[in-house]
XYZ file of C-alpha atoms in Angstrom:
605
model
C 36.238 -48.495 -4.591
C 33.893 -50.084 -2.057
C 33.840 -52.897 0.546
C 32.636 -55.397 -2.051
C 35.357 -54.708 -4.594
C 37.753 -57.464 -5.751
C 41.190 -56.087 -4.827
C 43.089 -58.485 -7.095
C 41.044 -57.431 -10.123
C 42.699 -53.996 -9.952
C 46.212 -55.408 -9.803
C 49.016 -53.538 -8.053
C 47.674 -49.967 -8.028
C 48.634 -48.755 -4.545
C 44.992 -48.389 -3.523
C 42.703 -49.953 -0.949
C 39.997 -50.873 -3.456
C 38.001 -53.149 -1.120
C 38.044 -50.698 1.842
C 39.487 -53.275 4.294
C 42.391 -51.123 5.423
C 45.128 -52.951 3.465
C 46.518 -51.796 0.134
C 46.875 -54.382 -2.666
C 45.969 -57.324 -0.392
C 45.259 -60.765 -1.789
C 44.557 -64.422 -1.038
C 45.345 -67.263 -0.881
C 48.909 -66.739 0.343
C 51.819 -67.813 -1.886
C 49.633 -68.202 -4.960
C 49.644 -66.933 -8.518
C 47.225 -64.090 -9.285
C 48.056 -63.673 -12.986
C 50.935 -64.199 -15.400
C 52.541 -61.091 -13.928
C 51.470 -60.996 -10.278
C 51.647 -63.377 -7.330
C 50.285 -63.219 -3.764
C 53.170 -63.358 -1.266
C 53.363 -64.956 2.209
C 52.051 -61.738 3.820
C 48.982 -61.566 1.584
C 50.237 -58.629 -0.527
C 50.449 -58.636 -4.336
C 53.954 -58.484 -5.860
C 55.280 -58.767 -9.375
C 56.751 -62.162 -10.115
C 60.504 -62.587 -9.678
C 62.979 -62.166 -12.511
C 65.554 -64.903 -12.795
C 66.916 -65.209 -16.354
C 69.432 -62.852 -17.908
C 68.150 -63.682 -21.367
C 64.765 -64.777 -22.591
C 64.558 -68.544 -22.857
C 62.039 -70.642 -24.729
C 58.806 -71.018 -22.812
C 59.193 -67.780 -20.838
C 57.332 -64.545 -21.429
C 59.033 -61.172 -21.082
C 56.588 -58.916 -19.249
C 56.565 -55.278 -20.286
C 56.156 -54.005 -16.742
C 58.674 -56.409 -15.223
C 61.434 -56.664 -17.796
C 64.661 -54.689 -17.533
C 67.974 -55.271 -19.250
C 66.557 -58.246 -21.104
C 65.490 -60.149 -17.971
C 62.441 -62.357 -18.225
C 59.823 -63.267 -15.657
C 58.535 -66.748 -14.785
C 57.625 -68.882 -11.793
C 60.155 -69.864 -9.113
C 59.434 -73.196 -7.359
C 61.069 -74.826 -4.317
C 61.729 -78.519 -3.734
C 59.424 -80.250 -1.225
C 61.215 -83.539 -0.531
C 59.142 -84.474 2.524
C 55.794 -83.615 0.955
C 54.582 -81.284 3.705
C 53.739 -78.452 1.229
C 56.645 -76.307 2.486
C 59.659 -75.828 0.217
C 63.440 -75.878 0.622
C 64.999 -72.482 -0.111
C 68.220 -74.141 -1.346
C 66.477 -76.418 -3.862
C 64.840 -74.390 -6.637
C 63.629 -74.740 -10.182
C 61.921 -72.393 -12.621
C 58.853 -72.928 -14.743
C 56.704 -70.973 -17.134
C 53.566 -72.534 -15.665
C 51.666 -71.192 -12.696
C 51.537 -74.701 -11.209
C 54.848 -76.039 -9.866
C 55.986 -79.459 -11.108
C 55.607 -82.558 -8.941
C 57.871 -82.405 -5.894
C 57.967 -78.601 -5.867
C 55.898 -75.867 -4.215
C 55.765 -72.081 -4.510
C 57.108 -71.243 -1.027
C 60.474 -71.643 0.718
C 59.315 -71.826 4.331
C 60.553 -75.306 5.355
C 63.413 -75.515 7.867
C 63.722 -79.318 7.595
C 62.768 -80.762 4.239
C 63.646 -84.294 5.371
C 60.863 -84.498 7.959
C 57.254 -83.796 7.049
C 56.420 -83.278 10.738
C 58.733 -80.244 10.893
C 57.495 -77.106 9.148
C 56.153 -73.626 10.035
C 52.915 -75.193 11.296
C 54.700 -77.547 13.691
C 53.478 -77.283 17.287
C 56.116 -77.973 19.955
C 55.126 -78.896 23.520
C 57.177 -78.202 26.652
C 58.263 -81.271 28.646
C 58.968 -79.934 32.146
C 59.499 -83.307 33.848
C 61.602 -84.634 30.938
C 59.674 -87.894 30.584
C 59.329 -87.641 26.815
C 55.725 -86.407 26.904
C 54.706 -82.762 26.458
C 52.223 -80.405 28.100
C 49.315 -79.574 25.778
C 48.732 -76.190 27.456
C 52.344 -75.030 27.078
C 53.083 -74.970 23.360
C 54.807 -73.007 20.647
C 54.188 -73.027 16.886
C 57.535 -72.794 15.173
C 59.470 -74.467 12.381
C 62.605 -74.866 14.494
C 62.642 -76.426 17.957
C 62.702 -73.781 20.740
C 65.534 -73.960 23.259
C 64.842 -76.194 26.263
C 62.901 -79.441 26.639
C 60.444 -79.191 23.738
C 58.970 -82.222 21.978
C 56.381 -83.005 19.319
C 53.694 -84.698 21.422
C 51.222 -83.309 23.966
C 50.280 -86.535 25.691
C 51.400 -85.814 29.268
C 48.643 -85.500 31.847
C 51.022 -84.526 34.679
C 54.094 -82.617 33.533
C 55.376 -82.226 37.101
C 55.914 -85.963 37.663
C 58.085 -87.980 35.285
C 56.551 -91.219 36.592
C 53.125 -90.205 35.253
C 52.716 -90.359 31.479
C 50.865 -92.428 28.844
C 53.172 -95.420 29.531
C 52.396 -95.474 33.248
C 51.153 -98.869 34.446
C 48.567 -98.797 37.249
C 47.955 -101.921 39.344
C 44.677 -102.767 41.032
C 44.851 -102.989 44.835
C 41.829 -105.097 45.693
C 42.567 -105.451 49.415
C 43.534 -101.758 49.747
C 46.842 -102.448 51.509
C 48.849 -100.104 49.272
C 50.324 -102.893 47.144
C 49.050 -103.774 43.668
C 48.287 -106.986 41.797
C 50.788 -107.570 38.961
C 48.239 -109.520 36.889
C 45.540 -106.840 37.055
C 46.903 -103.694 35.442
C 46.025 -100.828 33.142
C 48.368 -98.641 31.110
C 47.077 -95.079 31.287
C 48.327 -91.546 31.824
C 45.592 -90.798 34.332
C 44.799 -92.951 37.338
C 41.662 -95.049 36.665
C 38.695 -93.527 38.458
C 36.977 -96.691 39.676
C 38.627 -98.726 42.430
C 41.968 -98.672 44.220
C 44.884 -98.322 41.788
C 48.551 -97.952 42.771
C 51.894 -97.663 40.992
C 53.490 -100.846 42.362
C 52.826 -104.542 41.704
C 54.415 -106.034 44.813
C 51.414 -107.748 46.420
C 51.637 -111.546 46.480
C 48.085 -111.978 47.809
C 45.691 -109.210 46.821
C 42.834 -110.839 48.698
C 44.423 -110.365 52.126
C 45.379 -106.901 53.316
C 47.609 -108.419 56.019
C 49.785 -109.955 53.313
C 52.160 -107.594 51.524
C 55.838 -106.582 51.527
C 56.834 -105.429 54.991
C 54.087 -107.364 56.774
C 54.986 -109.495 59.799
C 55.540 -113.148 58.958
C 53.793 -115.436 61.458
C 56.853 -117.384 62.500
C 58.539 -118.711 65.618
C 61.101 -121.200 66.816
C 58.360 -123.063 68.621
C 56.607 -123.692 65.246
C 53.297 -122.846 66.931
C 52.612 -119.479 65.323
C 53.060 -120.402 61.651
C 49.992 -119.947 59.416
C 51.094 -121.483 56.118
C 51.090 -118.067 54.369
C 53.908 -116.002 52.909
C 52.834 -112.934 54.882
C 55.686 -110.626 53.873
C 55.805 -111.626 50.175
C 59.466 -112.631 50.238
C 58.848 -115.945 48.490
C 59.193 -118.104 51.606
C 56.115 -119.477 53.364
C 56.204 -119.833 57.149
C 59.937 -119.349 57.338
C 60.857 -119.984 60.905
C 62.913 -116.794 61.030
C 64.201 -113.950 58.942
C 66.399 -112.324 61.581
C 67.579 -113.185 65.074
C 64.825 -110.989 66.470
C 62.306 -113.554 65.151
C 63.840 -116.327 67.258
C 63.637 -114.980 70.773
C 66.115 -114.893 73.648
C 69.146 -117.236 73.410
C 68.306 -118.189 69.823
C 69.820 -117.040 66.559
C 68.580 -117.286 62.972
C 70.446 -119.116 60.212
C 68.987 -120.326 56.910
C 65.487 -119.317 58.102
C 65.916 -121.696 61.031
C 66.194 -120.748 64.713
C 69.088 -122.242 66.693
C 69.561 -122.038 70.444
C 72.690 -119.967 70.779
C 73.354 -116.500 72.051
C 74.144 -114.279 69.109
C 73.561 -110.917 67.497
C 71.300 -110.074 64.632
C 71.758 -110.251 60.913
C 73.948 -113.352 60.527
C 74.754 -114.348 56.996
C 76.938 -117.438 57.195
C 77.260 -120.766 59.029
C 80.423 -122.370 60.406
C 80.072 -126.044 61.269
C 82.143 -127.949 63.809
C 82.704 -131.362 62.239
C 84.027 -134.771 63.242
C 85.996 -135.999 60.233
C 85.873 -139.817 60.051
C 89.175 -141.688 59.717
C 87.900 -143.734 56.774
C 87.062 -140.671 54.693
C 83.340 -141.331 54.925
C 80.543 -138.901 55.490
C 81.341 -135.952 57.735
C 79.182 -135.660 60.808
C 78.170 -132.172 61.917
C 78.444 -132.080 65.681
C 77.712 -128.450 66.375
C 76.957 -125.314 64.390
C 77.694 -121.697 65.036
C 77.172 -118.665 62.804
C 77.816 -114.962 62.735
C 77.447 -111.859 60.639
C 80.209 -110.798 58.317
C 78.809 -107.611 56.759
C 79.157 -106.810 53.095
C 80.125 -103.231 53.905
C 81.541 -101.451 56.903
C 82.777 -97.995 57.813
C 85.842 -97.398 59.936
C 88.787 -99.685 60.694
C 87.497 -101.596 63.718
C 84.920 -104.354 63.399
C 83.326 -106.505 66.113
C 81.825 -109.880 65.148
C 79.904 -112.369 67.290
C 79.811 -116.033 66.251
C 78.487 -117.589 69.453
C 80.190 -119.655 72.163
C 80.874 -122.565 69.821
C 83.280 -120.240 67.973
C 85.399 -119.682 71.091
C 89.087 -119.594 70.134
C 88.382 -119.372 66.389
C 90.952 -117.550 64.286
C 89.768 -114.507 62.327
C 91.880 -113.086 59.489
C 91.070 -109.818 57.666
C 92.802 -109.090 54.351
C 92.453 -105.745 52.550
C 94.740 -105.108 49.605
C 98.141 -106.543 50.458
C 97.708 -106.123 54.184
C 96.466 -108.619 56.741
C 95.389 -108.421 60.364
C 94.502 -111.280 62.732
C 92.511 -111.799 65.903
C 91.022 -114.596 68.007
C 87.440 -115.014 69.210
C 86.978 -114.867 72.981
C 85.159 -117.427 75.129
C 81.824 -116.021 73.995
C 82.766 -116.307 70.329
C 83.127 -112.526 69.963
C 86.080 -111.034 68.141
C 87.191 -107.431 67.586
C 89.560 -106.976 64.664
C 91.325 -103.948 63.212
C 90.969 -103.897 59.444
C 94.275 -103.179 57.665
C 93.042 -100.661 55.092
C 90.234 -99.347 52.908
C 88.767 -100.984 49.844
C 87.558 -104.475 48.991
C 88.879 -107.383 51.049
C 87.743 -110.501 52.828
C 87.351 -111.934 56.316
C 87.896 -115.619 57.121
C 86.971 -117.408 60.356
C 88.466 -120.823 61.003
C 88.761 -123.310 63.830
C 90.409 -126.666 64.024
C 87.915 -129.346 63.061
C 85.515 -126.783 61.573
C 84.635 -125.642 58.083
C 86.062 -122.221 57.222
C 83.748 -119.288 56.491
C 84.999 -116.566 54.123
C 83.117 -113.415 53.220
C 83.963 -110.533 50.867
C 83.781 -107.142 52.542
C 84.038 -103.516 51.412
C 85.736 -101.228 53.898
C 85.035 -97.514 53.738
C 86.409 -94.621 55.704
C 82.818 -93.424 55.711
C 79.891 -92.475 53.481
C 80.076 -89.178 51.668
C 77.328 -86.637 52.097
C 76.554 -84.360 49.133
C 74.189 -81.404 49.499
C 73.075 -78.573 47.230
C 73.894 -75.308 48.951
C 72.790 -72.822 46.281
C 71.085 -72.561 42.898
C 67.392 -72.628 42.091
C 66.681 -71.523 38.537
C 67.830 -71.899 34.958
C 71.157 -70.137 34.481
C 71.974 -70.007 38.206
C 75.340 -71.083 39.556
C 74.619 -74.292 41.436
C 76.942 -75.176 44.317
C 77.288 -78.621 45.876
C 79.263 -79.510 48.986
C 80.744 -82.916 49.769
C 81.474 -83.781 53.401
C 82.037 -86.783 55.623
C 79.326 -87.908 58.001
C 80.995 -85.706 60.623
C 80.583 -82.649 58.410
C 84.226 -82.326 57.384
C 84.745 -81.153 53.772
C 86.263 -83.658 51.348
C 88.813 -82.236 48.909
C 89.234 -83.693 45.394
C 86.031 -85.708 45.587
C 84.511 -86.388 42.165
C 81.065 -84.910 41.519
C 79.028 -85.904 38.458
C 76.359 -83.299 37.701
C 74.595 -82.026 34.572
C 76.880 -84.020 32.276
C 80.037 -82.678 33.878
C 82.728 -84.298 36.014
C 84.040 -81.879 38.631
C 86.496 -81.991 41.533
C 85.757 -80.423 44.913
C 87.988 -77.656 46.243
C 89.517 -77.485 49.716
C 86.101 -76.567 51.102
C 84.510 -79.618 49.473
C 82.589 -77.430 46.996
C 81.983 -77.613 43.245
C 80.238 -74.991 41.120
C 78.528 -75.181 37.754
C 76.052 -73.189 35.694
C 72.920 -75.208 34.926
C 70.897 -74.186 31.889
C 67.861 -76.393 31.773
C 64.394 -76.555 33.303
C 63.938 -79.974 34.829
C 62.787 -81.752 37.955
C 64.724 -84.621 39.505
C 68.246 -83.941 38.260
C 70.933 -85.814 40.144
C 74.401 -85.052 41.473
C 76.617 -87.925 42.643
C 79.793 -87.885 44.702
C 82.664 -90.349 44.974
C 86.130 -90.408 46.511
C 88.832 -92.920 47.276
C 88.107 -94.997 50.398
C 84.583 -93.547 50.710
C 81.163 -94.839 49.819
C 79.514 -92.469 47.360
C 76.156 -90.744 47.635
C 73.739 -88.810 45.444
C 71.356 -85.908 45.807
C 68.321 -85.056 43.690
C 67.481 -81.446 42.867
C 65.124 -79.421 40.684
C 65.950 -76.599 38.305
C 63.082 -74.155 38.021
C 62.310 -71.709 35.245
C 63.399 -68.103 35.671
C 59.761 -67.190 35.365
C 56.763 -67.222 33.055
C 56.709 -64.775 30.179
C 53.920 -62.496 29.058
C 53.771 -60.071 26.148
C 51.980 -56.811 26.950
C 50.451 -54.691 24.167
C 48.430 -51.455 24.320
C 44.751 -51.896 25.140
C 43.809 -50.238 21.856
C 45.650 -51.153 18.674
C 44.836 -49.409 15.412
C 45.977 -50.504 11.999
C 48.897 -48.407 10.838
C 50.040 -47.611 14.388
C 53.535 -48.373 15.623
C 53.008 -50.048 18.986
C 55.383 -50.990 21.795
C 55.280 -54.632 22.874
C 56.855 -55.255 26.288
C 57.980 -58.729 27.351
C 57.977 -59.257 31.127
C 57.923 -62.071 33.650
C 55.090 -62.751 36.062
C 56.476 -60.042 38.386
C 56.421 -57.460 35.564
C 60.206 -57.426 35.266
C 61.274 -56.747 31.654
C 63.012 -59.645 29.903
C 65.786 -58.429 27.563
C 66.381 -60.057 24.170
C 63.243 -62.190 24.373
C 61.937 -63.622 21.118
C 58.377 -62.699 20.170
C 56.640 -64.387 17.269
C 54.213 -61.863 15.764
C 51.961 -63.248 13.037
C 54.543 -66.040 12.400
C 57.423 -63.530 12.157
C 60.051 -63.600 14.921
C 61.201 -60.328 16.486
C 63.805 -59.732 19.202
C 63.194 -57.451 22.180
C 65.783 -54.850 23.168
C 67.637 -54.635 26.474
C 64.456 -53.324 28.117
C 62.259 -56.114 26.778
C 60.630 -53.789 24.221
C 59.758 -54.261 20.559
C 58.536 -51.460 18.304
C 56.146 -52.945 15.758
C 54.174 -51.300 12.951
C 50.741 -52.874 12.646
C 49.758 -53.500 9.035
C 47.255 -56.327 9.480
C 43.753 -56.532 10.896
C 44.744 -58.923 13.699
C 47.802 -59.904 15.736
C 48.922 -63.162 17.345
C 51.836 -63.039 19.774
C 53.897 -65.569 21.693
C 57.004 -64.715 23.747
C 59.922 -67.048 24.394
C 63.304 -66.751 26.066
C 65.823 -69.309 27.233
C 65.194 -70.279 30.833
C 61.591 -69.038 30.894
C 58.268 -70.763 30.446
C 56.868 -69.271 27.216
C 53.804 -67.099 27.235
C 50.480 -68.398 26.059
C 49.747 -67.457 22.458
C 47.460 -64.438 22.544
C 45.341 -62.775 19.874
C 44.885 -59.011 19.641
C 42.036 -57.289 17.806
C 43.220 -54.473 15.565
C 40.895 -51.550 14.900
C 40.751 -50.150 11.393
C 42.557 -46.837 10.957
C 40.369 -43.855 10.075
C 42.073 -41.343 7.750
C 39.374 -38.797 7.071
C 40.104 -36.727 4.021
C 41.905 -39.255 1.869
C 38.924 -39.702 -0.423
C 38.212 -43.255 0.734
C 35.306 -44.200 2.963
C 37.210 -46.923 4.828
C 36.181 -49.382 7.513
C 35.298 -47.475 10.672
C 34.405 -44.248 8.823
C 30.809 -43.014 8.627
C 28.983 -40.044 7.178
C 28.860 -38.622 10.685
C 32.568 -38.893 11.587
C 33.998 -38.369 8.107
C 31.612 -36.530 5.798
C 34.503 -35.674 3.453
C 35.026 -39.304 2.487
C 31.652 -40.926 3.087
C 29.093 -38.388 1.754
C 29.120 -39.131 -1.953
C 26.938 -37.426 -4.536
C 25.107 -40.091 -6.470
C 24.274 -42.517 -3.666
C 20.560 -41.580 -3.864
C 20.626 -40.036 -0.390
C 20.366 -36.287 0.090
C 22.743 -36.011 3.030
C 23.270 -33.098 5.362
C 25.230 -30.459 3.465
C 23.913 -31.509 0.054
C 21.275 -29.542 -1.923
C 19.869 -29.416 -5.399
C 22.501 -26.966 -6.581
C 25.467 -29.050 -5.212
C 24.043 -32.537 -5.917
C 20.995 -32.637 -8.154
C 21.408 -36.473 -8.359
C 20.504 -36.934 -4.692
C 18.528 -33.794 -3.724
C 15.152 -32.798 -5.313
C 14.614 -29.489 -7.043
C 12.862 -26.999 -4.736
C 9.224 -25.987 -5.679
C 8.499 -22.628 -7.602
C 6.799 -20.313 -5.039
C 6.665 -17.106 -7.135
C 2.829 -16.908 -7.405
C 2.480 -17.572 -3.709
C 4.842 -14.750 -2.906
C 3.008 -12.336 -5.279
C -0.330 -13.253 -3.691
C 1.055 -12.622 -0.231
C 2.379 -9.221 -1.319
C -1.050 -8.247 -2.795
C -2.775 -9.216 0.453
C -0.297 -7.107 2.400
C -0.932 -4.103 0.084
C -4.722 -4.470 0.409
C -4.487 -4.577 4.186
C -2.294 -1.484 4.165
C -4.710 0.394 1.844
C -7.666 -0.538 3.980
C -5.882 0.654 7.066
C -5.010 3.927 5.343
C -8.639 4.570 4.258
C -10.041 3.763 7.692
C -7.625 6.089 9.413
C -8.352 8.871 6.909
C -12.121 8.563 7.347
C -11.747 8.614 11.095
C -9.667 11.770 10.932
C -12.253 13.510 8.666
C -15.060 12.723 11.073
C -13.143 14.250 13.942
C -12.682 17.516 12.005
C -16.452 17.817 11.199
C -17.419 17.343 14.800
C -15.353 20.367 15.715
């Protein structure tokens, strides 16, 4: 029994032969040690399993593992996906230590149809739900943890779903904030050299005055045009985009300025024509135009078509209802729309071409707001109102895969159990234009698993799972050396330490998992058990570590107790006799001197 001993050579004897602190340990895991013994998944020797009720050909009945006629052999598990982890429900038996092709000697696979899924699988958290995981937030587990976990760690920014390995960056040579569609790079991170942006809307990347939203050099006088499509709308030197481009007493139609008082945003043209009697070509005498909007809120609409539309008839039809009005001398008409929904407006005048436009009429645009809810598991409340702030009852709200109806206060409630940025809630209701709101669902917190500062092998320790504010997290899952344990209502786990090291990772639904941590385990010193184990010395445990026969005469040993280590003391008998003779001679001399001195004194008297 010493640190260099081969533990497996002694078989299962209940002893720590190699002095490493573990009884009957072995390696490699899940391997055969002998015809009778195998090394299990925890690195401890066990006798091989019994599986037959009678001895079959090719199997050996082991004397120390055979009861009631049962025989021992090797149990193998099917490995359909070839990832070296077996399926517990697909077994076969063999008399050979090596499993047949397609089988392995462990049953640890949770998905034998996918070689990427096994106990060594690393899952990565995908906070922004863009399909790419965070390399620093991972969990090693056979089954997928709850939440947004995926099998890749390629995200470089897990807080922005627009940034991932498929992101296309566009070079912005003129630095106007708009990129060149033909000069791009697909990369998770923004290229370091040069100006790169996330849009490709520039139509001239050599001119920073040319981009979407720039001012087109236009004018009804045709004197300010520059031959360039300044605003990147596909039209070069258009003479106008809106009435504001044309100046006073001019209006814009078909990118052309016409001299006529009008209001902005016109979308159609009505032409006053002179139909020839012979059916020949129609001659356009005058033109007037006006805006008929695609959408409007409310039931009253004012349109301006210019003076040439004076007296024109305007008809509004919504559903089965119709309302009519007539343009005044300035070509302006105010008409009451007959209902809500999709309809059309037609303007007509004798001798003129009719203009008809489809229109959507709304009572107003809904406003949806999140009024409560922040984290995973919270009750999220949304309120739907009109633009005036009045609640809308029975509005439909689509949120988190659910379709809900608002109550009399315009509110819906739902429990949201996810961690994700940029979720959406949309609202709709009859006669109203819908709206949406974006919101984030945060994690309840970030977990950590606390262990005692000093951990000794053989101890039963308390592991406490808390959040970043040290609040205990009940029922959290903690993976300890690949074995999952569940915390109690106080976030605690009692765990007996049998190994020389610990790895821990805590998880719980709604929380960001803890980082995987490693804990050093000190060897347990049991002085007096007859074993000089790791951590014991001659000084702190003489009972176990001072051994007669190690060629060292230790403190407490002597020739009588350990003649193997301690030398025989020298024979000092003659020396002692000599010393005694010297002492006697000195005493005799002293006696004679004193006697002679006394005799002399008597004679002198």
